[in-house]
Tab-separated table of C-alpha atoms in Angstrom:
chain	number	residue	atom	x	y	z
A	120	UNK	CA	0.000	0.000	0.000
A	121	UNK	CA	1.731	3.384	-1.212
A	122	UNK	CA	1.949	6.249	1.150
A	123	UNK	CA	-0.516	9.111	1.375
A	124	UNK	CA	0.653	12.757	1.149
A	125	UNK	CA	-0.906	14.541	4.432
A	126	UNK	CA	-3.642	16.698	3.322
A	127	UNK	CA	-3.627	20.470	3.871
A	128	UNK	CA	-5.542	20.607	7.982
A	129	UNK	CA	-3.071	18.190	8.964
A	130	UNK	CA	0.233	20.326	7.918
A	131	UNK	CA	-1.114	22.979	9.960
A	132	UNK	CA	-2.106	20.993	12.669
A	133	UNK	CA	1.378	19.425	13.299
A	134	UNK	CA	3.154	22.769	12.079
A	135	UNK	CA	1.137	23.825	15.202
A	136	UNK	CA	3.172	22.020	18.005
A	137	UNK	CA	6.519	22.566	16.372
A	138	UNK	CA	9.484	24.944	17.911
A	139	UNK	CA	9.217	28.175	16.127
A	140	UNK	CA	12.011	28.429	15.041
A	141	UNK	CA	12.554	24.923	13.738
A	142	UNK	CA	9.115	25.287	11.998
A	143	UNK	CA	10.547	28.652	10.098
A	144	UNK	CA	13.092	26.793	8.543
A	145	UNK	CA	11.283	23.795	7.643
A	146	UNK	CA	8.915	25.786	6.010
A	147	UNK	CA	12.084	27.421	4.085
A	148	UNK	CA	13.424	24.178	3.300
A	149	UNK	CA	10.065	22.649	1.860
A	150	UNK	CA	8.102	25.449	0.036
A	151	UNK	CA	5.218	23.132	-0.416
A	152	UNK	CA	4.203	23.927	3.319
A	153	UNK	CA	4.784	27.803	3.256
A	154	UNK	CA	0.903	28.280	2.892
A	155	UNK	CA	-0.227	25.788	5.863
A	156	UNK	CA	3.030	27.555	7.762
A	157	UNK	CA	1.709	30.901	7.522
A	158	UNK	CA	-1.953	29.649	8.415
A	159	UNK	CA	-1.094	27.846	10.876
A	160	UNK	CA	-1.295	29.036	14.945
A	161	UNK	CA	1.403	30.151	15.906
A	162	UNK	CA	2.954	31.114	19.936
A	163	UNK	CA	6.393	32.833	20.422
A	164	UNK	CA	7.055	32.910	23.767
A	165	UNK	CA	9.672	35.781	23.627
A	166	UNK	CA	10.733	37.925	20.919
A	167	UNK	CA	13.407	40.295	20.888
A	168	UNK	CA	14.106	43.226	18.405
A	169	UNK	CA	17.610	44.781	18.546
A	170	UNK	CA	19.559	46.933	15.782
A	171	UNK	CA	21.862	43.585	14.313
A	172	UNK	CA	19.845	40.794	16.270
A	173	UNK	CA	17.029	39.142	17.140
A	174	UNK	CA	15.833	36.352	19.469
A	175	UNK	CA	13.139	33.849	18.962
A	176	UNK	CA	12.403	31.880	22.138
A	177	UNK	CA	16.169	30.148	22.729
A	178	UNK	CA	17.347	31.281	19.263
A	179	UNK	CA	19.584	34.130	18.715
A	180	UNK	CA	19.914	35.452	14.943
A	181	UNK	CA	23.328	37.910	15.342
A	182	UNK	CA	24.394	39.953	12.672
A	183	UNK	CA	27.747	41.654	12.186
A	184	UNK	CA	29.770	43.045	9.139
A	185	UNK	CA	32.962	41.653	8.054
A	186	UNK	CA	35.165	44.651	6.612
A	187	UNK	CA	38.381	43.080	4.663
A	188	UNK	CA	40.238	45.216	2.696
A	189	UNK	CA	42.737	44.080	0.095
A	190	UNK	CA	44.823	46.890	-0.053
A	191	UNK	CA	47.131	47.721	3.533
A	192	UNK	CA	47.006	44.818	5.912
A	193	UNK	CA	47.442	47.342	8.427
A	194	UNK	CA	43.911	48.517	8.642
A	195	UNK	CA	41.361	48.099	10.648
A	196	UNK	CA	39.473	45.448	9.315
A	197	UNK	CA	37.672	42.843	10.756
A	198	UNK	CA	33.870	42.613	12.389
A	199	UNK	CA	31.842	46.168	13.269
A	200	UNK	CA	28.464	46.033	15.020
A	201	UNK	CA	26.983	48.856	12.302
A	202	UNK	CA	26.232	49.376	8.756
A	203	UNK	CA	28.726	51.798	6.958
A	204	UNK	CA	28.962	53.753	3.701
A	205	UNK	CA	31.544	53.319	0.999
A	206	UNK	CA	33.864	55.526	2.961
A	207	UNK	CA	33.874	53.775	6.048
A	208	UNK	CA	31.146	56.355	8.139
A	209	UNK	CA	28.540	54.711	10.378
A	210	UNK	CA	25.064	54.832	8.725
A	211	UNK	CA	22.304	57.234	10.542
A	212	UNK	CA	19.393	55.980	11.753
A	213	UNK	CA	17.377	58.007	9.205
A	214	UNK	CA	19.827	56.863	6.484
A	215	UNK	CA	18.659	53.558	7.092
A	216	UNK	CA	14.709	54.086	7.782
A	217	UNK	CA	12.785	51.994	4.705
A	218	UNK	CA	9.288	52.146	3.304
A	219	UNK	CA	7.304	51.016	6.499
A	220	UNK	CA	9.850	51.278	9.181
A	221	UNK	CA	8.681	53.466	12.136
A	222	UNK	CA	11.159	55.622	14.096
A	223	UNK	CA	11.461	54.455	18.074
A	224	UNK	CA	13.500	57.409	19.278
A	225	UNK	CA	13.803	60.614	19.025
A	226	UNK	CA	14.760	63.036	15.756
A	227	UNK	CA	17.886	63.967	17.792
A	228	UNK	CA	20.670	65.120	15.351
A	229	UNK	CA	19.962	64.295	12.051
A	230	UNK	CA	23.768	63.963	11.202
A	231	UNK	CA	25.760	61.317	10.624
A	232	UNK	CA	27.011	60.048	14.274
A	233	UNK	CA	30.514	60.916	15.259
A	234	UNK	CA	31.964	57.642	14.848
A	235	UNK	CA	33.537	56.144	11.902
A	236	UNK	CA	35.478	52.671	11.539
A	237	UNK	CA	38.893	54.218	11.615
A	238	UNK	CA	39.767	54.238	7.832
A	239	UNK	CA	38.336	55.180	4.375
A	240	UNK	CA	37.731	51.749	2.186
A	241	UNK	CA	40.572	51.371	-0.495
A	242	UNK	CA	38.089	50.166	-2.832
A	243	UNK	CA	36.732	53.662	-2.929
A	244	UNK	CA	40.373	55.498	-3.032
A	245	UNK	CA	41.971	53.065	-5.144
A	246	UNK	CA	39.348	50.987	-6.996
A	247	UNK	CA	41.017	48.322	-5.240
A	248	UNK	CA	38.578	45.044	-4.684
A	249	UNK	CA	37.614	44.673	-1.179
A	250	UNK	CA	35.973	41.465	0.233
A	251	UNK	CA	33.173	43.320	2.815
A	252	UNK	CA	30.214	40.514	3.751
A	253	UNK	CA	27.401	40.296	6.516
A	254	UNK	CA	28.359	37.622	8.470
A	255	UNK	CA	24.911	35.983	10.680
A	256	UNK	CA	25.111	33.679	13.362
A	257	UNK	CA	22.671	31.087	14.249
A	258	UNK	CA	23.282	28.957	17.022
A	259	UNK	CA	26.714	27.684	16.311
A	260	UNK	CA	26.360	27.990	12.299
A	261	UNK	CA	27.756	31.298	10.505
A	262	UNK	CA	26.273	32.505	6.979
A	263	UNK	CA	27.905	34.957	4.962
A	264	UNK	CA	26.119	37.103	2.262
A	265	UNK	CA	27.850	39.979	0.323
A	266	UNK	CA	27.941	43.315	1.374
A	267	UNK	CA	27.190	44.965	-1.889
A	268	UNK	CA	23.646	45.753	-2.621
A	269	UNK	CA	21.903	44.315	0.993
A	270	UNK	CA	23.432	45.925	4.857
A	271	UNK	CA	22.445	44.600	8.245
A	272	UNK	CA	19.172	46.563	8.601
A	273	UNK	CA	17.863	45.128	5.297
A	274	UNK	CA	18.418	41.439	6.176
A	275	UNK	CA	17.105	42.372	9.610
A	276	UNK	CA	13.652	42.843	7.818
A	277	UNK	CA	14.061	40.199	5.350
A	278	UNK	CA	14.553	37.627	8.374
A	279	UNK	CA	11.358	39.200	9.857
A	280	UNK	CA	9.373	39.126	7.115
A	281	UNK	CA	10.497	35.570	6.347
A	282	UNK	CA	9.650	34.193	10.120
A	283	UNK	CA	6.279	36.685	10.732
A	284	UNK	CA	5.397	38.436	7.900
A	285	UNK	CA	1.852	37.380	5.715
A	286	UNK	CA	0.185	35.299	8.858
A	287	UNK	CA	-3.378	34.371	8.463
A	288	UNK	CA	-3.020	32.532	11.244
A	289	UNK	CA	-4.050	33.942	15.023
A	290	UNK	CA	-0.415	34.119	16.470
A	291	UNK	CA	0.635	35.313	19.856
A	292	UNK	CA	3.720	36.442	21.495
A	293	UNK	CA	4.031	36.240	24.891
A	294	UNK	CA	6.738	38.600	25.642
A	295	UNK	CA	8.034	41.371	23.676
A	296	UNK	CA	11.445	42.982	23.984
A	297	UNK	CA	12.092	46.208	22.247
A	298	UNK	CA	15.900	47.140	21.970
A	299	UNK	CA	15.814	48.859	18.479
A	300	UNK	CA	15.984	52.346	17.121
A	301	UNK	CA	13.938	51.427	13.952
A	302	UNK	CA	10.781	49.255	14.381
A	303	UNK	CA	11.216	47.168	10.824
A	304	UNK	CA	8.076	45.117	11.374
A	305	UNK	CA	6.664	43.126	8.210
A	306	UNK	CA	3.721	45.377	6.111
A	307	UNK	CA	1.340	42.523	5.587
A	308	UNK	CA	0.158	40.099	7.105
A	309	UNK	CA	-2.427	39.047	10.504
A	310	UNK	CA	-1.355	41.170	13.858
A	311	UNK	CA	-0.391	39.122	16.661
A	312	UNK	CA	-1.852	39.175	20.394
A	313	UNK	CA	0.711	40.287	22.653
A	314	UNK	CA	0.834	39.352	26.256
A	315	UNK	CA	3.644	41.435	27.980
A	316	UNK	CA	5.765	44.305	26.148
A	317	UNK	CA	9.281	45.306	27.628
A	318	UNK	CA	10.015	48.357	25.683
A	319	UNK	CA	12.650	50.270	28.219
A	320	UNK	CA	13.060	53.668	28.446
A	321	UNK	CA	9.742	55.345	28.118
A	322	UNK	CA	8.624	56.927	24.665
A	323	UNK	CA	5.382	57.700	22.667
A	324	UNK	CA	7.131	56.805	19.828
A	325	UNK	CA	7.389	53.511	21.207
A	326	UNK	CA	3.704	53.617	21.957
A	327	UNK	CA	3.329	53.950	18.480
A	328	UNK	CA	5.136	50.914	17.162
A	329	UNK	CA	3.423	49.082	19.493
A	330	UNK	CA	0.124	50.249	18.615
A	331	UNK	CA	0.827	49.639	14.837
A	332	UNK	CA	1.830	45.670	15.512
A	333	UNK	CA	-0.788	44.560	18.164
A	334	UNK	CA	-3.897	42.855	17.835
A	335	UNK	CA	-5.564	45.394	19.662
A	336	UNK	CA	-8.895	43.569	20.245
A	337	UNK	CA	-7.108	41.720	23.318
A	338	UNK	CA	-5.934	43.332	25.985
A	339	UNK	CA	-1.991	43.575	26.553
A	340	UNK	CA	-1.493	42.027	29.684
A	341	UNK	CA	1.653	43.821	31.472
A	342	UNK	CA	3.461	46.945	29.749
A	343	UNK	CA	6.678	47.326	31.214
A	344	UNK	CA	9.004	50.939	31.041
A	345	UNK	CA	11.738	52.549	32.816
A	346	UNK	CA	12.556	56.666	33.274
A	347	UNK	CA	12.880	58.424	30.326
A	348	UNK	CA	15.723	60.799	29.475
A	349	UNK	CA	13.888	63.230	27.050
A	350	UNK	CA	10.075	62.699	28.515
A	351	UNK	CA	9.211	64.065	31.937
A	352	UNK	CA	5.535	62.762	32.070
A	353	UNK	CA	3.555	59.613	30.381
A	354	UNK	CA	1.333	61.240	28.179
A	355	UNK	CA	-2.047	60.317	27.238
A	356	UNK	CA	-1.485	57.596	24.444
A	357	UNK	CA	-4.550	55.898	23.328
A	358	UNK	CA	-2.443	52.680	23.714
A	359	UNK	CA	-2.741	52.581	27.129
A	360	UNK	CA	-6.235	52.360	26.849
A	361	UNK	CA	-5.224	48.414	25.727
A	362	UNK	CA	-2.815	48.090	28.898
A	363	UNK	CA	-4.189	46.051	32.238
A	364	UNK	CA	-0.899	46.395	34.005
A	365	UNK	CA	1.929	49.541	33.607
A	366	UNK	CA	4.866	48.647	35.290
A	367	UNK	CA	7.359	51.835	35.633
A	368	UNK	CA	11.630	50.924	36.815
A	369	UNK	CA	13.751	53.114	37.433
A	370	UNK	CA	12.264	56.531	38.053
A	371	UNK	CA	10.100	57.414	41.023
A	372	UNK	CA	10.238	60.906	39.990
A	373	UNK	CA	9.111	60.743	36.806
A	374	UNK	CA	6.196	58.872	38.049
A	375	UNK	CA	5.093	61.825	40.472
A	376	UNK	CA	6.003	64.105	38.088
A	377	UNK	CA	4.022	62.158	35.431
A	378	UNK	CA	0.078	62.014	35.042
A	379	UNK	CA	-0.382	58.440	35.295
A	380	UNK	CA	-3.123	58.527	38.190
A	381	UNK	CA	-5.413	60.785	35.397
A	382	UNK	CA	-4.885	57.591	32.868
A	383	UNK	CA	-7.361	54.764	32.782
A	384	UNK	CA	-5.005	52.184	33.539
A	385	UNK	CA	-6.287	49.019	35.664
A	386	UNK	CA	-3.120	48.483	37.919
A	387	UNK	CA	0.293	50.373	37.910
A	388	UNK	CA	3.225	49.336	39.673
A	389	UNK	CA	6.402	51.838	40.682
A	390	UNK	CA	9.208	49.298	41.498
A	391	UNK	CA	11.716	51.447	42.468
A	392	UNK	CA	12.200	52.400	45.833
A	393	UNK	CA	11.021	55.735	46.990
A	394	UNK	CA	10.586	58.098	49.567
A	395	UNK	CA	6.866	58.521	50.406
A	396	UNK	CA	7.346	62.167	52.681
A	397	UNK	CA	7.233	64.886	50.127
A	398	UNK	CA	5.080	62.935	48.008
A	399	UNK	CA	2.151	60.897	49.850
A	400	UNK	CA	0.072	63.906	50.506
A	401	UNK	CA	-0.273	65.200	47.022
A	402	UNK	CA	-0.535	61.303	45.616
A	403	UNK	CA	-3.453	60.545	47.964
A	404	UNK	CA	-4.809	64.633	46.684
A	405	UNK	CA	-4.620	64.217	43.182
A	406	UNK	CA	-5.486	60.383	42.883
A	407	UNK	CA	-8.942	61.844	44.685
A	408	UNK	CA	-10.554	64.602	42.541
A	409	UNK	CA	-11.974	61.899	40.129
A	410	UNK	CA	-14.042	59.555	40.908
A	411	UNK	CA	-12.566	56.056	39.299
A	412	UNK	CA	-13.816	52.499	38.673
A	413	UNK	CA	-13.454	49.973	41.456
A	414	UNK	CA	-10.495	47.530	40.962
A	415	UNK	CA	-8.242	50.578	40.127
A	416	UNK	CA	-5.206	49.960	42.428
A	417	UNK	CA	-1.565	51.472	42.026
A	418	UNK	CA	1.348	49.245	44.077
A	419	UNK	CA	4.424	51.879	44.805
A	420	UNK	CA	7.481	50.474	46.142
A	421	UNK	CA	8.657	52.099	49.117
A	422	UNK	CA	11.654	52.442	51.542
A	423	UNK	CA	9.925	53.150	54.860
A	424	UNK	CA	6.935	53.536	55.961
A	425	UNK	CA	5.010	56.794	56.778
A	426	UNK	CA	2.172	57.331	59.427
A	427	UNK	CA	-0.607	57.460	57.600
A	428	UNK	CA	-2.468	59.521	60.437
A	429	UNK	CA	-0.726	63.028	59.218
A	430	UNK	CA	-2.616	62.996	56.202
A	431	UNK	CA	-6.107	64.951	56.283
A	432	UNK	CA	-8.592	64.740	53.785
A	433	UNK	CA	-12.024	65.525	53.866
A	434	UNK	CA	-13.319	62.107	52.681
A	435	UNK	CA	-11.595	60.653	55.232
A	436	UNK	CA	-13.720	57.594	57.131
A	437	UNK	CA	-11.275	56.047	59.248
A	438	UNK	CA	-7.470	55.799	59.601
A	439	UNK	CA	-4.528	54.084	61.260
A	440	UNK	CA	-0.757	53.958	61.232
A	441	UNK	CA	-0.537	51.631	58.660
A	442	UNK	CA	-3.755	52.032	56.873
A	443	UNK	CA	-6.906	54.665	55.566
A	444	UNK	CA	-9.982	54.516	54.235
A	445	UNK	CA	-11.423	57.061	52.068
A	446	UNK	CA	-15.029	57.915	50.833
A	447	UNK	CA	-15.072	57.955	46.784
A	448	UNK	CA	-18.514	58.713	45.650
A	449	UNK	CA	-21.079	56.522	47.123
A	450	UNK	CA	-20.428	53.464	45.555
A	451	UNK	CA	-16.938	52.604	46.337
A	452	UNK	CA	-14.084	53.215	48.582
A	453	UNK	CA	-10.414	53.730	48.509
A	454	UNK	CA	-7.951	51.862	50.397
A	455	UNK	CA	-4.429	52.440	51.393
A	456	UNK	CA	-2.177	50.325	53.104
A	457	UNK	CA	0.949	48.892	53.573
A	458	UNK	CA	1.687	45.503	52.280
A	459	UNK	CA	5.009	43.457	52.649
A	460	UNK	CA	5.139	41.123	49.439
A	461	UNK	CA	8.661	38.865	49.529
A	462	UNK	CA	10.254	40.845	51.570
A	463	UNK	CA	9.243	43.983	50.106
A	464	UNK	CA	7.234	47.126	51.409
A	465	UNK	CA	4.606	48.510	49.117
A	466	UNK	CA	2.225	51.314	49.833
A	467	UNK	CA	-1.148	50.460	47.695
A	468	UNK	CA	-4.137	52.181	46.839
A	469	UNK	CA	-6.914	50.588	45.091
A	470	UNK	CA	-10.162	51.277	44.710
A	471	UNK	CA	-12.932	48.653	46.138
A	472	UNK	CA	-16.645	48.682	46.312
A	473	UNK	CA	-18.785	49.969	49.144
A	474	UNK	CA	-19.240	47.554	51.668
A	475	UNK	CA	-23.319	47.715	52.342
């Protein structure tokens, strides 16, 4: 009895269970599958974007440029971590922005960076050949392609458009990492649900890659972000509306100087350990004048605690060392208190319903 090729539902289903980035590859090796592939679900539990790399799950894909010049052995040639012009200069950020690529950081200079690879290419002085390649690592495997008419940040969004790009599959990613300058996200293709997004130092520009890649019609689960050196305050991005949990690192200040308790965010977390005495009063103040949802509750790490019996408010119902209760409309009522979690203090206040 001859074998039977396996129809079209079962592809997909076993493409389904397979590792990522094993499945990828198959799919590159076999073209017959590239349609069940690309329809089939898909999970990645972590993804990370960086300038010359990315990580899938366990799998790193590193990219670096091999500069050998033929004429003067003593040169610097060798591996760079950036993209270069014929003369040697470091590529901008907006030199290398393509059709659909959305700018994470700020304008800054426009300029080409002060930093160069410490030599101008023969081949452009002399016509001399020179043997320049992109050089990516997989796992323990190397593969070289020429540097002529392709640099880093184009094979960057070849290798994404090759793993994610043209999904009409549902596809989630579980945790997002974003460590690039330049979001070079495929054009077409399904959005993925995104669980938890790690995009470091706070930016609306960030915000808005984000917003442009997410399946929007599920919630994202935990944004994380740390201080920010150009932005003083979170503004009012309509991405947040999306967010059930903003966790802030790194920058106590900028979270009191911020207006994070007038955005409708579920449950916000300051990690980093703060002071409480200049800033308690006004928290409890401003977190007050609107009236807010029950199940709105804000954890803020905290070095020591403060008696909670020198503050005064006039919705005040009853209050200890450690804890207060305060009257918000007359449906619900805010609590704060001290909590120890794993052998850290946290102040919390969180809005609960009105006991009858």
């Amino acid at each position: 009895m001859g074998s039977k090729p396996m129809l079209f539902w079962d592809t997909k289903t076993i493409l389904t269970y397979m590792e990522p980035n094993f499945r990828f590859n198959l799919a590159l090796k076999i073209p017959l599958i590239q349609t069940a592939e690309k329809s089939a679900p898909l999970i990645i539990n972590r993804l990370e974007l960086h300038d010359n790399r990315l990580v899938i799950n366990r799998t790193e894909y590193r990219m670096k440029v091999w500069r050998e010049c033929k004429a003067d052995a003593g040169l610097d040639n060798g591996e760079v971590d950036d993209d270069s012009d014929e003369y040697g200069d470091q590529t901008s950020i907006d030199e290398s922005i393509q059709p659909g690529d959305i700018k994470l950081v700020y304008d800054g200079n426009r300029c080409r960076p002060n930093r160069w690879l410490g030599y101008v290419c023969p081949e452009k002085v002399y016509s001399l050949p020179c043997n320049h390649s992109i050089r990516l690592y997989v796992s323990d495997t190397m593969y070289e392609f020429p540097y002529t008419n392709m640099k880093m940040h184009h094979l960057i969004g070849r290798l994404l458009t090759i793993f994610i790009g043209n999904r009409n599959g549902e596809w989630t990613i579980r945790k997002i990492k974003l460590k690039n300058k330049i979001l070079r996200w495929p054009a077409n293709g399904r959005k993925p649900i995104i669980r938890h997004a790690k995009i470091g130092e706070y930016s609306p520009y960030k915000l808005n890659g984000l917003q442009s890649i997410i399946n929007t019609s599920v919630p994202l689960t935990i944004l994380k972000t740390s201080r920010s050196k150009y932005e003083d305050r979170i503004s009012d991005h309509s991405f947040l509306k999306n967010v059930k949990h903003l966790i802030i690192s790194d920058g106590t200040d900028f979270f009191y100087r911020s207006n994070v308790l007038s955005i409708q965010i579920p449950f916000v977390s300051i990690t980093t350990p703060t002071s409480l005495e200049n800033n308690l009063k006004g928290l409890i103040k401003t977190f007050m004048r609107r009236t807010r949802p029950t199940g709105v509750c804000f954890y803020i790490r905290t070095r020591s605690k403060m008696n909670l019996n020198r503050i005064n408010h006039r919705d005040v119902l009853r209050k200890s060392t450690d804890r207060m209760r305060l009257r918000m409309g007359s449906e619900a009522v805010v609590d704060v208190q001290y909590k120890e979690i794993e052998s850290k203090l946290w102040l919390t206040i969180k809005t609960v319903p009105k006991q009858r």
